[in-house]
Amino acid sequence: MDSNNKARIKELMVRSITSGMLTPEEEHELNSWLALDLKNQQEHDDLVAVKRLFENKGTKKPDTDAAWRKVKQQLVEAPVHLLIPKKSFSFLNYAASILLVVAVGLVIYTTIIKDQKQNLTAQIIHPGGNRAELVLPDGKRVSLQNRATIDISGGENLPVATNNGKMLVYNTNSGQEGYHKLIVPDGGQYEIILPDKTHVWVNSGSELTYRVDFSHAAIREVKLTGEAYFKVAKDKKHPFIVKTDHMDVEAVGTAFNVLAYKGTGYAEATLVEGIVNVSDKQGNKQRMLAGSKIRIGSQKPSILPALKPTALIYSDYAWKDGVFVFDNMPLEQIAERFSRWYNIKVVFTNAEAKALRFTGSIEKNNTLNTLLKLIGTSTNVKFEIRNETLYITKS
């Protein structure tokens, strides 16, 4: 494709994503180009991801001055002329960022992508999906992902639970006893409706253990390793308790997120709705109110930290809605989330890279490559993927 045709396609792509104003003939021209090569579709998806980055309401407004200085510098180095549509457009909460979004999108597929190709190999790292395994009381393992509805038989021909490849749903009176364990591997996620109708979203690299006769227990108790979001069914007579290595979270009917991965040395609880009581392993108890967050570590297990309400707690549980939300988050913490969701090893080649911070949001169904390109537009860092390992370097 010659330079004039390339400029024409780029102009159509930006205009379709920003203003949406294309004639039927122009839409056909753009769609034909997208269908020619998967790389063409990837460039289009990258630009869509940038637009969505600035649409999210749950994050801080980006530093547009700093970003625009970087954009201008790269536009000078690699100028491309575009036809800007006459009709203006706006994004949620970011009307002042119109020019920035178009410019960043332009840079992504003209210069940023070109630069990143020197640091990212041709290996594409795809996102995780609905993957889980169920361990039954007799030790039998049942694979749940990518399956048609299955029945786990109980007494009197009543199924204990049914599964549709995304969610495992238990019946209230199945006639079976014992414990089940839901194992969600790295690169996976799964939903479960417990026998008492409590809805749980289980994140990558997590295990949830619970009783099959859950709804008849005096205390509704589950054991969590990893991360899960709980929307607890109301039952004042039967408290709901999430037990972790560092703390227990007790609720009656509320919604909260618990993070308790092995090896981290701490557990966190983020309360979205209602009231919960949090206890450490020494029996000290702290009441949490909606909008607050607590962390309990192993260094001082007998002391519960003070609670500070925050308006930015969505970033702690946005994962269940299929979104990564980062609010001035250190790259080391971001890399931990990427490692679990994309099932990839992460190596920092220098310590300075771990402290770099990033603010933004993007849908989890994007490839890892797309996320890294977005982070690279505002953070002075280089990424390289080799043999399913991500190497991160502060440049």
Short mmCIF file of C-alpha atoms in Angstrom, two decimals:
data_model
loop_
_atom_site.label_atom_id
_atom_site.label_comp_id
_atom_site.label_asym_id
_atom_site.label_seq_id
_atom_site.Cartn_x
_atom_site.Cartn_y
_atom_site.Cartn_z
CA MET A 1 0.00 0.00 0.00
CA ASP A 2 1.44 3.39 -1.00
CA SER A 3 1.70 6.36 1.38
CA ASN A 4 -1.45 8.05 0.04
CA ASN A 5 -3.56 4.94 0.59
CA LYS A 6 -2.08 4.48 4.08
CA ALA A 7 -2.96 8.04 5.00
CA ARG A 8 -6.47 7.50 3.65
CA ILE A 9 -7.00 4.35 5.76
CA LYS A 10 -5.63 6.02 8.89
CA GLU A 11 -7.97 8.94 8.36
CA LEU A 12 -10.98 6.62 8.02
CA MET A 13 -9.97 4.63 11.09
CA VAL A 14 -9.63 7.67 13.37
CA ARG A 15 -12.83 9.21 12.06
CA SER A 16 -14.86 6.01 12.51
CA ILE A 17 -13.75 5.59 16.12
CA THR A 18 -14.01 9.21 17.19
CA SER A 19 -16.98 10.75 15.36
CA GLY A 20 -18.48 7.64 13.75
CA MET A 21 -19.24 9.63 10.59
CA LEU A 22 -18.48 7.44 7.57
CA THR A 23 -20.45 7.05 4.38
CA PRO A 24 -21.48 3.49 3.37
CA GLU A 25 -18.73 3.54 0.75
CA GLU A 26 -16.14 4.60 3.33
CA GLU A 27 -17.29 1.91 5.78
CA HIS A 28 -16.90 -0.71 3.06
CA GLU A 29 -13.42 0.60 2.24
CA LEU A 30 -12.33 0.46 5.88
CA ASN A 31 -13.88 -2.97 6.54
CA SER A 32 -12.18 -4.40 3.46
CA TRP A 33 -8.81 -3.19 4.75
CA LEU A 34 -9.45 -4.63 8.23
CA ALA A 35 -10.32 -8.01 6.72
CA LEU A 36 -7.06 -8.19 4.75
CA ASP A 37 -4.80 -8.95 7.70
CA LEU A 38 -5.09 -9.65 11.44
CA LYS A 39 -2.46 -6.95 12.03
CA ASN A 40 -4.84 -4.38 10.52
CA GLN A 41 -7.55 -5.40 12.98
CA GLN A 42 -5.02 -5.21 15.85
CA GLU A 43 -4.17 -1.58 14.94
CA HIS A 44 -7.88 -0.76 14.95
CA ASP A 45 -8.35 -2.47 18.35
CA ASP A 46 -5.41 -0.52 19.79
CA LEU A 47 -7.01 2.78 18.88
CA VAL A 48 -10.39 1.70 20.29
CA ALA A 49 -8.63 0.78 23.55
CA VAL A 50 -7.10 4.26 23.78
CA LYS A 51 -10.51 5.88 23.34
CA ARG A 52 -11.97 3.69 26.10
CA LEU A 53 -9.07 4.55 28.36
CA PHE A 54 -10.25 8.15 28.42
CA GLU A 55 -13.96 7.30 28.68
CA ASN A 56 -13.81 5.53 32.06
CA LYS A 57 -15.47 7.46 34.87
CA GLY A 58 -13.73 5.65 37.69
CA THR A 59 -10.24 6.99 37.16
CA LYS A 60 -8.53 10.30 37.57
CA LYS A 61 -8.24 12.63 34.61
CA PRO A 62 -4.88 12.06 32.92
CA ASP A 63 -2.10 14.60 32.84
CA THR A 64 -3.06 15.96 29.41
CA ASP A 65 -0.29 18.57 29.33
CA ALA A 66 2.46 16.00 29.85
CA ALA A 67 0.88 13.56 27.42
CA TRP A 68 0.43 16.24 24.77
CA ARG A 69 4.09 17.30 25.05
CA LYS A 70 5.07 13.71 24.37
CA VAL A 71 2.62 13.47 21.46
CA LYS A 72 3.91 16.69 19.86
CA GLN A 73 7.48 15.50 20.09
CA GLN A 74 6.66 12.23 18.33
CA LEU A 75 4.47 13.92 15.72
CA VAL A 76 7.41 16.13 14.78
CA GLU A 77 9.57 13.04 14.38
CA ALA A 78 6.97 11.20 12.26
CA PRO A 79 4.39 13.63 10.79
CA VAL A 80 1.27 12.23 9.14
CA HIS A 81 -1.49 14.44 7.72
CA LEU A 82 -5.08 13.52 8.47
CA LEU A 83 -8.46 14.90 7.45
CA ILE A 84 -10.18 15.91 10.69
CA PRO A 85 -13.99 15.48 10.60
CA LYS A 86 -16.00 18.69 10.77
CA LYS A 87 -18.41 17.38 13.41
CA SER A 88 -16.93 17.62 16.87
CA PHE A 89 -17.14 14.82 19.44
CA SER A 90 -16.72 14.42 23.16
CA PHE A 91 -15.96 11.69 25.69
CA LEU A 92 -17.41 11.22 29.19
CA ASN A 93 -15.72 13.64 31.57
CA TYR A 94 -12.93 14.32 29.04
CA ALA A 95 -14.20 16.93 26.58
CA ALA A 96 -10.94 18.84 26.95
CA SER A 97 -8.99 15.76 25.83
CA ILE A 98 -10.44 15.57 22.28
CA LEU A 99 -7.26 16.54 20.50
CA LEU A 100 -5.19 14.43 22.84
CA VAL A 101 -7.18 11.26 22.14
CA VAL A 102 -6.93 11.68 18.35
CA ALA A 103 -3.23 12.48 18.58
CA VAL A 104 -2.46 9.58 20.91
CA GLY A 105 -4.42 7.26 18.65
CA LEU A 106 -2.47 8.53 15.65
CA VAL A 107 0.85 8.08 17.39
CA ILE A 108 -0.04 4.56 18.50
CA TYR A 109 -0.34 3.17 15.00
CA THR A 110 2.32 5.36 13.37
CA THR A 111 5.20 5.68 15.82
CA ILE A 112 4.40 4.01 19.14
CA ILE A 113 3.56 0.67 17.53
CA LYS A 114 6.68 0.94 15.41
CA ASP A 115 8.82 1.62 18.48
CA GLN A 116 7.15 -1.08 20.55
CA LYS A 117 7.80 -3.70 17.85
CA GLN A 118 11.45 -3.35 18.74
CA ASN A 119 10.61 -4.31 22.34
CA LEU A 120 7.65 -6.70 21.90
CA THR A 121 8.21 -9.86 19.91
CA ALA A 122 5.64 -11.20 17.46
CA GLN A 123 4.25 -13.36 20.28
CA ILE A 124 0.70 -12.28 21.13
CA ILE A 125 -0.39 -12.93 24.73
CA HIS A 126 -4.14 -13.46 24.83
CA PRO A 127 -6.34 -12.72 27.87
CA GLY A 128 -7.66 -15.32 30.26
CA GLY A 129 -11.18 -16.66 30.26
CA ASN A 130 -13.76 -18.75 32.12
CA ARG A 131 -11.66 -21.62 33.47
CA ALA A 132 -12.14 -23.60 36.66
CA GLU A 133 -12.03 -27.05 38.20
CA LEU A 134 -14.31 -28.47 40.88
CA VAL A 135 -12.99 -30.94 43.47
CA LEU A 136 -15.74 -33.19 44.90
CA PRO A 137 -15.85 -34.77 48.40
CA ASP A 138 -14.48 -38.08 47.04
CA GLY A 139 -11.52 -36.31 45.43
CA LYS A 140 -12.91 -36.49 41.90
CA ARG A 141 -12.10 -33.45 39.74
CA VAL A 142 -14.57 -31.97 37.29
CA SER A 143 -13.43 -29.53 34.59
CA LEU A 144 -15.98 -26.70 34.28
CA GLN A 145 -14.82 -24.44 31.45
CA ASN A 146 -16.00 -24.58 27.87
CA ARG A 147 -18.65 -27.20 28.65
CA ALA A 148 -22.33 -27.56 27.98
CA THR A 149 -24.55 -27.70 31.06
CA ILE A 150 -23.55 -30.61 33.30
CA ASP A 151 -25.22 -32.11 36.36
CA ILE A 152 -23.46 -33.17 39.54
CA SER A 153 -25.87 -35.78 40.84
CA GLY A 154 -27.20 -35.68 44.39
CA GLY A 155 -29.81 -37.58 46.38
CA GLU A 156 -33.21 -38.46 44.89
CA ASN A 157 -32.00 -37.60 41.37
CA LEU A 158 -31.78 -33.91 42.27
CA PRO A 159 -28.59 -32.32 40.86
CA VAL A 160 -26.30 -30.76 43.43
CA ALA A 161 -25.27 -28.09 40.94
CA THR A 162 -25.39 -27.21 37.27
CA ASN A 163 -22.70 -25.57 35.19
CA ASN A 164 -22.83 -23.65 31.91
CA GLY A 165 -19.14 -22.98 31.28
CA LYS A 166 -19.20 -19.61 33.05
CA MET A 167 -21.12 -20.09 36.28
CA LEU A 168 -21.64 -22.96 38.73
CA VAL A 169 -25.10 -22.83 40.38
CA TYR A 170 -26.00 -24.93 43.45
CA ASN A 171 -29.44 -26.14 44.44
CA THR A 172 -30.65 -25.43 47.97
CA ASN A 173 -31.77 -28.95 48.89
CA SER A 174 -29.63 -31.47 47.04
CA GLY A 175 -29.40 -34.08 49.80
CA GLN A 176 -25.59 -34.27 49.59
CA GLU A 177 -23.06 -33.44 52.32
CA GLY A 178 -19.36 -32.65 52.44
CA TYR A 179 -17.09 -29.96 51.01
CA HIS A 180 -16.48 -28.78 47.46
CA LYS A 181 -13.47 -26.78 46.33
CA LEU A 182 -13.53 -24.47 43.32
CA ILE A 183 -10.04 -24.01 41.83
CA VAL A 184 -9.53 -21.14 39.38
CA PRO A 185 -6.07 -21.24 37.75
CA ASP A 186 -3.94 -18.33 36.57
CA GLY A 187 -5.50 -17.10 33.34
CA GLY A 188 -8.98 -17.96 34.60
CA GLN A 189 -12.05 -16.57 36.35
CA TYR A 190 -15.38 -18.09 37.37
CA GLU A 191 -18.69 -17.30 39.03
CA ILE A 192 -20.54 -19.43 41.55
CA ILE A 193 -23.97 -19.28 43.20
CA LEU A 194 -23.71 -21.01 46.59
CA PRO A 195 -26.60 -23.05 48.08
CA ASP A 196 -27.79 -20.00 50.07
CA LYS A 197 -27.90 -17.95 46.81
CA THR A 198 -24.75 -15.94 47.64
CA HIS A 199 -23.10 -14.86 44.39
CA VAL A 200 -19.29 -15.12 44.25
CA TRP A 201 -16.91 -13.96 41.52
CA VAL A 202 -13.59 -15.85 41.85
CA ASN A 203 -10.45 -14.29 40.36
CA SER A 204 -7.37 -15.89 38.76
CA GLY A 205 -5.11 -18.08 40.89
CA SER A 206 -7.74 -18.62 43.61
CA GLU A 207 -9.38 -21.45 45.57
CA LEU A 208 -12.74 -21.35 47.34
CA THR A 209 -13.78 -24.16 49.72
CA TYR A 210 -17.37 -24.46 51.01
CA ARG A 211 -19.97 -26.95 52.30
CA VAL A 212 -22.46 -28.50 49.90
CA ASP A 213 -25.16 -28.40 52.63
CA PHE A 214 -24.27 -24.75 53.10
CA SER A 215 -27.83 -23.46 53.38
CA HIS A 216 -28.53 -25.61 56.47
CA ALA A 217 -25.38 -24.69 58.43
CA ALA A 218 -25.57 -22.53 61.56
CA ILE A 219 -22.71 -20.44 60.18
CA ARG A 220 -22.20 -20.00 56.46
CA GLU A 221 -18.42 -20.37 56.24
CA VAL A 222 -16.05 -20.44 53.25
CA LYS A 223 -12.27 -20.62 52.99
CA LEU A 224 -10.54 -18.38 50.44
CA THR A 225 -7.04 -18.34 49.02
CA GLY A 226 -6.62 -15.72 46.30
CA GLU A 227 -9.27 -13.12 45.47
CA ALA A 228 -13.06 -13.11 45.28
CA TYR A 229 -15.97 -10.67 45.28
CA PHE A 230 -18.95 -11.68 47.44
CA LYS A 231 -22.56 -10.51 47.15
CA VAL A 232 -23.95 -12.20 50.23
CA ALA A 233 -27.56 -13.38 50.44
CA LYS A 234 -29.27 -11.84 53.50
CA ASP A 235 -29.81 -14.14 56.46
CA LYS A 236 -29.60 -12.50 59.90
CA LYS A 237 -29.73 -15.85 61.70
CA HIS A 238 -26.79 -17.34 59.82
CA PRO A 239 -23.70 -15.08 59.53
CA PHE A 240 -21.53 -15.45 56.43
CA ILE A 241 -17.79 -15.75 57.17
CA VAL A 242 -14.89 -15.66 54.71
CA LYS A 243 -11.79 -17.17 56.31
CA THR A 244 -8.26 -16.38 55.06
CA ASP A 245 -4.77 -16.97 56.44
CA HIS A 246 -4.62 -13.49 57.98
CA MET A 247 -8.18 -12.46 58.75
CA ASP A 248 -11.85 -13.44 58.82
CA VAL A 249 -14.62 -11.29 57.31
CA GLU A 250 -18.11 -11.72 58.81
CA ALA A 251 -21.26 -10.42 57.13
CA VAL A 252 -25.01 -10.94 57.12
CA GLY A 253 -26.02 -9.52 53.74
CA THR A 254 -23.61 -7.22 51.96
CA ALA A 255 -21.07 -6.91 49.12
CA PHE A 256 -17.31 -6.89 49.52
CA ASN A 257 -14.02 -7.92 47.91
CA VAL A 258 -11.38 -10.04 49.66
CA LEU A 259 -7.80 -10.35 48.44
CA ALA A 260 -5.67 -13.00 50.16
CA TYR A 261 -3.09 -14.55 47.83
CA LYS A 262 -0.50 -16.89 49.28
CA GLY A 263 2.98 -15.42 49.57
CA THR A 264 1.84 -11.79 49.79
CA GLY A 265 2.00 -11.70 53.62
CA TYR A 266 -1.31 -9.86 53.99
CA ALA A 267 -5.03 -9.91 53.26
CA GLU A 268 -7.28 -7.02 52.21
CA ALA A 269 -11.03 -6.44 52.44
CA THR A 270 -12.85 -3.72 50.50
CA LEU A 271 -16.44 -3.09 51.59
CA VAL A 272 -18.84 -1.92 48.88
CA GLU A 273 -22.23 -2.26 50.60
CA GLY A 274 -23.47 -2.81 54.15
CA ILE A 275 -21.42 -3.53 57.29
CA VAL A 276 -18.94 -6.30 58.07
CA ASN A 277 -16.77 -7.30 61.02
CA VAL A 278 -13.12 -8.11 60.37
CA SER A 279 -11.06 -10.17 62.84
CA ASP A 280 -7.36 -10.99 62.92
CA LYS A 281 -6.03 -14.34 64.10
CA GLN A 282 -5.62 -13.05 67.68
CA GLY A 283 -9.35 -12.33 67.95
CA ASN A 284 -9.15 -8.54 67.63
CA LYS A 285 -12.21 -7.26 65.81
CA GLN A 286 -12.91 -4.15 63.71
CA ARG A 287 -16.24 -3.07 62.19
CA MET A 288 -16.12 -1.81 58.62
CA LEU A 289 -18.56 0.60 56.99
CA ALA A 290 -19.34 0.84 53.28
CA GLY A 291 -16.63 2.66 51.35
CA SER A 292 -13.76 1.52 53.56
CA LYS A 293 -10.83 -0.83 53.11
CA ILE A 294 -8.63 -2.74 55.53
CA ARG A 295 -5.36 -4.63 55.25
CA ILE A 296 -4.01 -7.09 57.83
CA GLY A 297 -0.49 -8.46 57.51
CA SER A 298 1.60 -11.06 59.27
CA GLN A 299 4.17 -8.60 60.68
CA LYS A 300 1.78 -7.14 63.29
CA PRO A 301 -1.08 -9.63 63.46
CA SER A 302 -2.38 -8.36 66.81
CA ILE A 303 -3.03 -4.81 65.58
CA LEU A 304 -5.88 -3.88 63.24
CA PRO A 305 -5.11 -0.78 61.15
CA ALA A 306 -7.38 2.26 61.18
CA LEU A 307 -10.02 2.37 58.47
CA LYS A 308 -10.10 5.20 55.97
CA PRO A 309 -13.12 5.56 53.67
CA THR A 310 -12.18 6.15 50.03
CA ALA A 311 -14.07 7.04 46.87
CA LEU A 312 -11.68 5.07 44.67
CA ILE A 313 -12.39 1.54 45.89
CA TYR A 314 -13.79 0.51 42.48
CA SER A 315 -10.24 -0.14 41.34
CA ASP A 316 -10.10 -2.95 43.92
CA TYR A 317 -12.97 -4.94 42.44
CA ALA A 318 -13.36 -3.68 38.85
CA TRP A 319 -11.82 -7.00 37.74
CA LYS A 320 -15.17 -8.74 38.28
CA ASP A 321 -16.73 -6.41 35.70
CA GLY A 322 -14.04 -7.27 33.16
CA VAL A 323 -12.02 -4.07 33.60
CA PHE A 324 -8.54 -3.20 34.84
CA VAL A 325 -8.64 0.11 36.74
CA PHE A 326 -5.38 1.67 37.93
CA ASP A 327 -5.27 4.81 40.05
CA ASN A 328 -1.66 5.96 40.30
CA MET A 329 -0.74 2.31 40.82
CA PRO A 330 2.90 1.13 40.98
CA LEU A 331 3.94 -0.91 37.96
CA GLU A 332 4.97 -3.76 40.26
CA GLN A 333 1.38 -4.12 41.48
CA ILE A 334 0.01 -3.82 37.95
CA ALA A 335 2.41 -6.54 36.81
CA GLU A 336 1.06 -8.90 39.50
CA ARG A 337 -2.44 -8.57 38.05
CA PHE A 338 -1.18 -9.06 34.51
CA SER A 339 0.81 -12.12 35.57
CA ARG A 340 -2.28 -13.85 36.96
CA TRP A 341 -4.75 -12.89 34.23
CA TYR A 342 -2.45 -13.56 31.28
CA ASN A 343 -0.69 -16.51 32.98
CA ILE A 344 2.72 -15.08 32.18
CA LYS A 345 5.91 -14.71 34.19
CA VAL A 346 7.05 -11.12 34.84
CA VAL A 347 10.68 -10.08 35.32
CA PHE A 348 11.82 -6.53 36.20
CA THR A 349 15.30 -5.96 34.80
CA ASN A 350 15.88 -2.97 37.08
CA ALA A 351 14.36 -1.95 40.41
CA GLU A 352 13.45 1.56 39.19
CA ALA A 353 10.78 0.14 36.89
CA LYS A 354 8.81 -1.31 39.82
CA ALA A 355 8.15 2.15 41.27
CA LEU A 356 6.79 3.69 38.05
CA ARG A 357 3.09 4.56 38.36
CA PHE A 358 0.21 4.50 35.92
CA THR A 359 -3.37 5.81 35.92
CA GLY A 360 -5.93 4.49 33.49
CA SER A 361 -8.40 1.74 32.70
CA ILE A 362 -8.87 -0.86 29.99
CA GLU A 363 -11.06 -3.89 29.39
CA LYS A 364 -9.55 -7.23 30.39
CA ASN A 365 -10.46 -8.90 27.09
CA ASN A 366 -7.64 -7.04 25.32
CA THR A 367 -4.37 -8.78 24.56
CA LEU A 368 -1.47 -8.10 26.92
CA ASN A 369 0.33 -6.46 24.00
CA THR A 370 -2.40 -3.83 23.71
CA LEU A 371 -2.25 -3.03 27.44
CA LEU A 372 1.52 -2.63 27.33
CA LYS A 373 1.28 -0.23 24.41
CA LEU A 374 -1.16 1.94 26.36
CA ILE A 375 1.06 2.01 29.44
CA GLY A 376 4.03 2.86 27.23
CA THR A 377 2.32 6.04 25.98
CA SER A 378 2.54 7.70 29.39
CA THR A 379 5.22 5.78 31.28
CA ASN A 380 8.94 5.76 30.57
CA VAL A 381 9.26 1.99 30.34
CA LYS A 382 10.16 -0.71 27.80
CA PHE A 383 8.52 -4.12 27.51
CA GLU A 384 9.76 -7.29 25.86
CA ILE A 385 8.05 -10.68 25.61
CA ARG A 386 10.25 -13.75 25.22
CA ASN A 387 9.20 -17.37 25.78
CA GLU A 388 6.01 -16.35 27.62
CA THR A 389 7.98 -14.12 29.97
CA LEU A 390 7.45 -10.34 30.16
CA TYR A 391 10.60 -8.33 30.77
CA ILE A 392 10.10 -4.78 32.07
CA THR A 393 12.83 -2.11 32.00
CA LYS A 394 12.82 1.56 32.96
CA SER A 395 14.25 3.35 29.95
#
